[in-house]
Each structure stands twice: as structure tokens, then as C-alpha cells.
mmCIF file of C-alpha atoms in Angstrom:
data_model
loop_
_atom_site.group_PDB
_atom_site.id
_atom_site.type_symbol
_atom_site.label_atom_id
_atom_site.label_comp_id
_atom_site.label_asym_id
_atom_site.label_seq_id
_atom_site.Cartn_x
_atom_site.Cartn_y
_atom_site.Cartn_z
ATOM 1 C CA MET A 106 -12.632 26.854 -1.172
ATOM 2 C CA HIS A 107 -14.039 25.721 1.797
ATOM 3 C CA ARG A 108 -15.826 22.752 0.483
ATOM 4 C CA GLU A 109 -13.268 21.548 -1.671
ATOM 5 C CA GLN A 110 -10.950 21.847 1.468
ATOM 6 C CA ASN A 111 -14.097 19.298 3.437
ATOM 7 C CA ASP A 112 -13.889 16.961 0.137
ATOM 8 C CA VAL A 113 -10.312 16.309 0.838
ATOM 9 C CA LEU A 114 -10.577 15.927 4.551
ATOM 10 C CA LYS A 115 -13.329 13.435 3.876
ATOM 11 C CA ARG A 116 -11.389 11.426 1.548
ATOM 12 C CA LEU A 117 -8.592 11.440 3.552
ATOM 13 C CA LYS A 118 -10.431 9.995 6.228
ATOM 14 C CA ALA A 119 -11.536 7.135 4.096
ATOM 15 C CA ALA A 120 -8.466 6.522 3.214
ATOM 16 C CA ARG A 121 -7.882 5.623 6.721
ATOM 17 C CA LEU A 122 -3.704 6.890 6.146
ATOM 18 C CA PRO A 123 -1.518 6.297 9.647
ATOM 19 C CA ARG A 124 -0.851 9.459 11.258
ATOM 20 C CA SER A 125 2.746 10.211 9.545
ATOM 21 C CA ASN A 126 1.968 10.370 6.278
ATOM 22 C CA ASN A 127 3.541 13.365 5.248
ATOM 23 C CA LEU A 128 6.589 13.451 2.699
ATOM 24 C CA GLY A 129 7.597 16.881 2.889
ATOM 25 C CA THR A 130 9.341 15.913 6.491
ATOM 26 C CA TYR A 131 11.311 12.586 4.693
ATOM 27 C CA ASP A 132 14.270 12.552 6.050
ATOM 28 C CA HIS A 133 16.980 12.432 3.212
ATOM 29 C CA GLY A 134 20.048 11.988 5.778
ATOM 30 C CA VAL A 135 19.431 8.406 7.259
ATOM 31 C CA GLU A 136 21.423 6.056 5.138
ATOM 32 C CA ASN A 137 18.667 4.235 3.184
ATOM 33 C CA ALA A 138 16.962 6.715 2.097
ATOM 34 C CA LEU A 139 15.767 7.577 -1.199
ATOM 35 C CA PRO A 140 17.302 10.655 -3.613
ATOM 36 C CA LYS A 141 15.101 13.657 -3.118
ATOM 37 C CA THR A 142 14.954 13.808 -7.011
ATOM 38 C CA ARG A 143 13.420 10.168 -7.112
ATOM 39 C CA LEU A 144 11.143 10.941 -4.486
ATOM 40 C CA ASN A 145 9.994 13.906 -6.249
ATOM 41 C CA GLN A 146 9.320 11.978 -9.320
ATOM 42 C CA LEU A 147 7.297 9.694 -7.691
ATOM 43 C CA ARG A 148 5.279 12.561 -5.582
ATOM 44 C CA GLU A 149 4.805 13.804 -9.466
ATOM 45 C CA LEU A 150 2.257 10.572 -9.813
ATOM 46 C CA ASN A 151 2.817 9.998 -13.355
ATOM 47 C CA TRP A 152 3.258 6.446 -12.626
ATOM 48 C CA LEU A 153 -0.382 6.273 -10.966
ATOM 49 C CA ASP A 154 -2.077 7.567 -14.515
ATOM 50 C CA GLN A 155 -0.222 5.157 -16.524
ATOM 51 C CA VAL A 156 -1.759 2.179 -13.959
ATOM 52 C CA TYR A 157 1.567 1.346 -12.621
ATOM 53 C CA ASN A 158 2.486 -0.426 -9.182
ATOM 54 C CA ILE A 159 4.907 0.169 -6.701
ATOM 55 C CA MET A 160 6.408 -2.596 -4.494
ATOM 56 C CA LEU A 161 8.600 -0.847 -1.540
ATOM 57 C CA MET A 162 10.583 -3.601 -0.289
ATOM 58 C CA GLY A 163 12.889 -3.954 2.645
ATOM 59 C CA PRO A 164 13.544 -4.595 6.792
ATOM 60 C CA SER A 165 11.282 -3.213 9.294
ATOM 61 C CA GLY A 166 11.964 0.504 10.041
ATOM 62 C CA THR A 167 13.107 1.427 6.947
ATOM 63 C CA GLY A 168 10.500 3.726 5.893
ATOM 64 C CA LYS A 169 8.076 1.425 3.643
ATOM 65 C CA THR A 170 4.842 2.405 5.446
ATOM 66 C CA PHE A 171 5.477 5.508 5.789
ATOM 67 C CA LEU A 172 6.593 6.405 2.245
ATOM 68 C CA ALA A 173 3.690 4.751 0.776
ATOM 69 C CA ALA A 174 1.252 6.477 3.172
ATOM 70 C CA GLY A 175 2.889 9.927 2.143
ATOM 71 C CA LEU A 176 2.132 8.928 -1.529
ATOM 72 C CA CYS A 177 -1.328 7.741 -0.636
ATOM 73 C CA ALA A 178 -1.807 11.553 1.155
ATOM 74 C CA ASP A 179 -0.453 12.966 -1.788
ATOM 75 C CA ALA A 180 -2.803 11.254 -4.393
ATOM 76 C CA VAL A 181 -6.174 11.858 -2.361
ATOM 77 C CA LYS A 182 -5.129 15.605 -2.262
ATOM 78 C CA LYS A 183 -4.678 15.997 -5.978
ATOM 79 C CA GLY A 184 -8.228 14.193 -6.143
ATOM 80 C CA TYR A 185 -7.517 10.599 -6.884
ATOM 81 C CA LYS A 186 -9.559 7.554 -5.126
ATOM 82 C CA ALA A 187 -6.966 6.474 -3.040
ATOM 83 C CA TYR A 188 -6.937 3.924 0.165
ATOM 84 C CA PHE A 189 -4.208 2.703 2.337
ATOM 85 C CA ARG A 190 -5.177 -0.831 3.999
ATOM 86 C CA THR A 191 -3.143 -3.214 6.218
ATOM 87 C CA MET A 192 -2.767 -6.740 5.117
ATOM 88 C CA GLU A 193 -4.641 -7.634 7.900
ATOM 89 C CA GLU A 194 -7.487 -5.312 7.294
ATOM 90 C CA LEU A 195 -7.756 -6.100 3.498
ATOM 91 C CA MET A 196 -7.991 -9.704 4.263
ATOM 92 C CA ASN A 197 -10.798 -9.148 7.020
ATOM 93 C CA MET A 198 -12.590 -7.160 4.556
ATOM 94 C CA LEU A 199 -12.588 -9.621 1.998
ATOM 95 C CA LYS A 200 -13.452 -12.407 4.737
ATOM 96 C CA MET A 201 -16.420 -10.147 5.908
ATOM 97 C CA LYS A 202 -17.744 -8.657 3.039
ATOM 98 C CA ASP A 203 -20.615 -10.878 2.424
ATOM 99 C CA PHE A 204 -21.819 -10.730 5.886
ATOM 100 C CA THR A 205 -21.762 -6.965 7.111
ATOM 101 C CA ARG A 206 -22.844 -3.746 5.062
ATOM 102 C CA SER A 207 -19.712 -1.845 6.485
ATOM 103 C CA SER A 208 -17.294 -4.440 4.839
ATOM 104 C CA MET A 209 -19.326 -4.981 1.587
ATOM 105 C CA ALA A 210 -19.380 -0.891 1.391
ATOM 106 C CA ASP A 211 -15.544 -0.804 1.770
ATOM 107 C CA TYR A 212 -15.381 -3.773 -0.720
ATOM 108 C CA LYS A 213 -17.333 -1.259 -3.014
ATOM 109 C CA ARG A 214 -14.848 1.898 -2.074
ATOM 110 C CA LEU A 215 -12.276 0.116 -3.385
ATOM 111 C CA SER A 216 -13.220 -1.289 -6.155
ATOM 112 C CA LYS A 217 -13.393 1.917 -7.805
ATOM 113 C CA ALA A 218 -10.110 2.849 -6.025
ATOM 114 C CA SER A 219 -7.403 4.706 -8.217
ATOM 115 C CA LEU A 220 -4.760 3.586 -5.855
ATOM 116 C CA ILE A 221 -4.773 0.943 -2.816
ATOM 117 C CA VAL A 222 -1.880 1.324 -0.914
ATOM 118 C CA ILE A 223 -1.323 -2.629 0.621
ATOM 119 C CA ASP A 224 0.980 -2.553 3.777
ATOM 120 C CA ASP A 225 3.119 -5.421 5.170
ATOM 121 C CA ILE A 226 1.405 -7.893 2.508
ATOM 122 C CA MET A 227 2.578 -11.294 3.583
ATOM 123 C CA LEU A 228 4.127 -10.714 7.047
ATOM 124 C CA PHE A 229 1.916 -13.663 7.959
ATOM 125 C CA PRO A 230 0.980 -17.059 6.675
ATOM 126 C CA VAL A 231 -2.396 -16.857 4.443
ATOM 127 C CA GLU A 232 -4.999 -19.859 4.399
ATOM 128 C CA LYS A 233 -5.843 -21.021 1.318
ATOM 129 C CA ASN A 234 -9.300 -19.505 0.783
ATOM 130 C CA GLN A 235 -7.889 -16.321 2.106
ATOM 131 C CA ALA A 236 -5.117 -16.421 -0.454
ATOM 132 C CA VAL A 237 -7.637 -17.522 -3.133
ATOM 133 C CA ALA A 238 -9.753 -14.413 -1.992
ATOM 134 C CA LEU A 239 -6.973 -11.950 -2.337
ATOM 135 C CA PHE A 240 -5.833 -12.964 -5.615
ATOM 136 C CA ASN A 241 -9.159 -12.681 -6.942
ATOM 137 C CA PHE A 242 -9.492 -8.931 -5.573
ATOM 138 C CA ILE A 243 -6.132 -8.084 -7.110
ATOM 139 C CA ASN A 244 -6.779 -9.838 -10.604
ATOM 140 C CA SER A 245 -10.093 -7.687 -10.693
ATOM 141 C CA LEU A 246 -8.556 -4.836 -10.435
ATOM 142 C CA TYR A 247 -5.779 -5.819 -12.507
ATOM 143 C CA GLU A 248 -4.519 -2.597 -14.871
ATOM 144 C CA LYS A 249 -7.117 -0.731 -13.756
ATOM 145 C CA THR A 250 -5.866 0.070 -10.100
ATOM 146 C CA SER A 251 -2.370 1.168 -9.204
ATOM 147 C CA PHE A 252 -0.772 -0.758 -6.256
ATOM 148 C CA ILE A 253 1.243 0.368 -3.751
ATOM 149 C CA ILE A 254 2.533 -2.745 -1.866
ATOM 150 C CA THR A 255 5.071 -2.697 1.620
ATOM 151 C CA THR A 256 6.574 -6.143 2.416
ATOM 152 C CA ASN A 257 9.572 -7.394 3.904
ATOM 153 C CA LYS A 258 9.678 -10.702 2.456
ATOM 154 C CA LYS A 259 11.186 -11.672 -1.233
ATOM 155 C CA PRO A 260 9.274 -12.554 -3.625
ATOM 156 C CA THR A 261 10.569 -15.958 -3.327
ATOM 157 C CA ASP A 262 9.224 -16.198 0.260
ATOM 158 C CA TRP A 263 5.457 -15.573 -0.777
ATOM 159 C CA ALA A 264 5.098 -19.272 -2.060
ATOM 160 C CA LEU A 265 6.067 -19.972 1.718
ATOM 161 C CA MET A 266 3.423 -17.354 2.905
ATOM 162 C CA LEU A 267 0.563 -18.294 0.641
ATOM 163 C CA GLN A 268 1.542 -22.010 1.059
ATOM 164 C CA ASP A 269 1.302 -22.421 -2.831
ATOM 165 C CA GLU A 270 3.555 -21.495 -5.532
ATOM 166 C CA VAL A 271 1.560 -21.374 -8.575
ATOM 167 C CA LEU A 272 -0.959 -18.868 -6.655
ATOM 168 C CA ALA A 273 1.877 -16.612 -5.362
ATOM 169 C CA THR A 274 3.591 -16.903 -8.991
ATOM 170 C CA ALA A 275 -0.193 -15.442 -10.322
ATOM 171 C CA LEU A 276 0.244 -12.979 -7.699
ATOM 172 C CA LEU A 277 3.116 -11.639 -8.500
ATOM 173 C CA ASP A 278 2.729 -11.776 -12.211
ATOM 174 C CA ARG A 279 0.328 -9.234 -12.256
ATOM 175 C CA LEU A 280 1.691 -7.311 -9.420
ATOM 176 C CA LEU A 281 4.894 -7.134 -10.689
ATOM 177 C CA TYR A 282 3.803 -6.624 -14.900
ATOM 178 C CA GLN A 283 4.278 -2.664 -14.576
ATOM 179 C CA CYS A 284 5.769 -2.057 -11.155
ATOM 180 C CA GLU A 285 8.615 -0.064 -9.471
ATOM 181 C CA VAL A 286 10.218 -2.086 -7.214
ATOM 182 C CA ILE A 287 11.935 -0.021 -4.545
ATOM 183 C CA ASN A 288 14.406 -1.581 -2.240
ATOM 184 C CA LEU A 289 14.893 0.150 0.897
ATOM 185 C CA THR A 290 17.893 -1.727 2.794
ATOM 186 C CA GLY A 291 19.787 -0.369 6.131
ATOM 187 C CA LYS A 292 18.894 -0.594 9.765
ATOM 188 C CA SER A 293 15.830 0.141 11.283
ATOM 189 C CA TYR A 294 15.011 4.210 11.411
ATOM 190 C CA ARG A 295 12.610 3.486 14.544
ATOM 191 C CA LEU A 296 15.235 1.557 16.577
ATOM 192 C CA GLN A 297 18.148 4.251 15.645
ATOM 193 C CA ASN A 298 15.805 7.335 16.281
ATOM 194 C CA ARG A 299 13.989 5.883 19.616
ATOM 195 C CA LYS A 300 13.079 7.881 21.958
ATOM 196 C CA THR A 301 12.787 7.488 25.572
ATOM 197 C CA ILE A 302 10.360 8.445 28.197
ATOM 198 C CA PHE A 303 12.945 9.402 30.367
#
């Protein structure tokens, strides 16, 4: 029992989740919240066994990262190899994997994953060579690994971010092939519930 707990803790550490990732604390009262039944369905993780992807789209502060991290934490606790990376961390790893051992180790780890969360994809424009590296990475895991993508850009904006329509189409083609797209709308939860030091 103790060893099992340690194993889960080790895997949660490797997942590199953001601090808040407990979907048990999800606020169903906010105007743009996912219905409880839908969230519970997602938490059963059947989509993971069917190698489905999930794309969480919506403006900043609508709970995309929290939902993605929570589902990733659920997957880790159920024994899946699941990892959470920001787009920036992923791009750095792909750029450095041939130069540093830690990046190569992370690359190998992610290559064997059941689930990879890519948080804030297309937040910033991506250079051509990096866009190709991202496509190659996703293409190599296509139909073997599930992805949860969070983005505040519509798919039509991806071509602008990648500065390449053909590449954007090919990337979206793979991510959206078997995919549940969840649109989160409304005002920023953070701004509505912002704390002050006074």
C-alpha cells in the first residue's frame, strides 16, 4: 500500500502538474462551467482507452488549464502514463533533446505516454523549424497517445501562429480526427474571483 502510494507520488511528480489539479473542487456554479454529468463522464477516462483527444478552447481564465490538469491527475492516479507540459516546455524539449540528456529523457518519457497535455498551444507564433518539430512529434504519437490541448485560438488562427497553412491543417487533422472539442465561454474566473492583498 505504501509502495503504491509512493509510486503514484513519483508519477505525479513526473507529470509536472500545476498546483491546482483536483477536479473534486471544480466550481459548477460559474456561468461557463461544464455540466456535472459531462465532467464525470470525462473523469471515467473511457476516451483515453479509445485514444481520443480533447481540445479545450476558450478565452483566458475560463478553466481550461485546471480541467486539463485535473484529467491528467486522474489518469496518473488510475495508472496511466500521463504528463502535463506547457507549449513552451514542449518546444524547449524538442529543441534541446539532441543536446541535453534531461531533454532526451523527457522526450523518451513522453514518447511512451498514454496521455500528454499541451497547455496553451498557439499562444505565441511558432518559428517554422519548431512548427515542423511539433508536427513530427504529434505525428509520431498519432493514434497511440491521447492529447488534451488547451488553446485560446480558434483552429482558423493556427495557420497564422504557425505561419504555414499546410502545416496547420495537417496538425489539426491529426488532433481533431478523434476528438472531443469543448468550448468554454464567458468571463475569466480568475478576474471574477480575484484576490487582493488588502
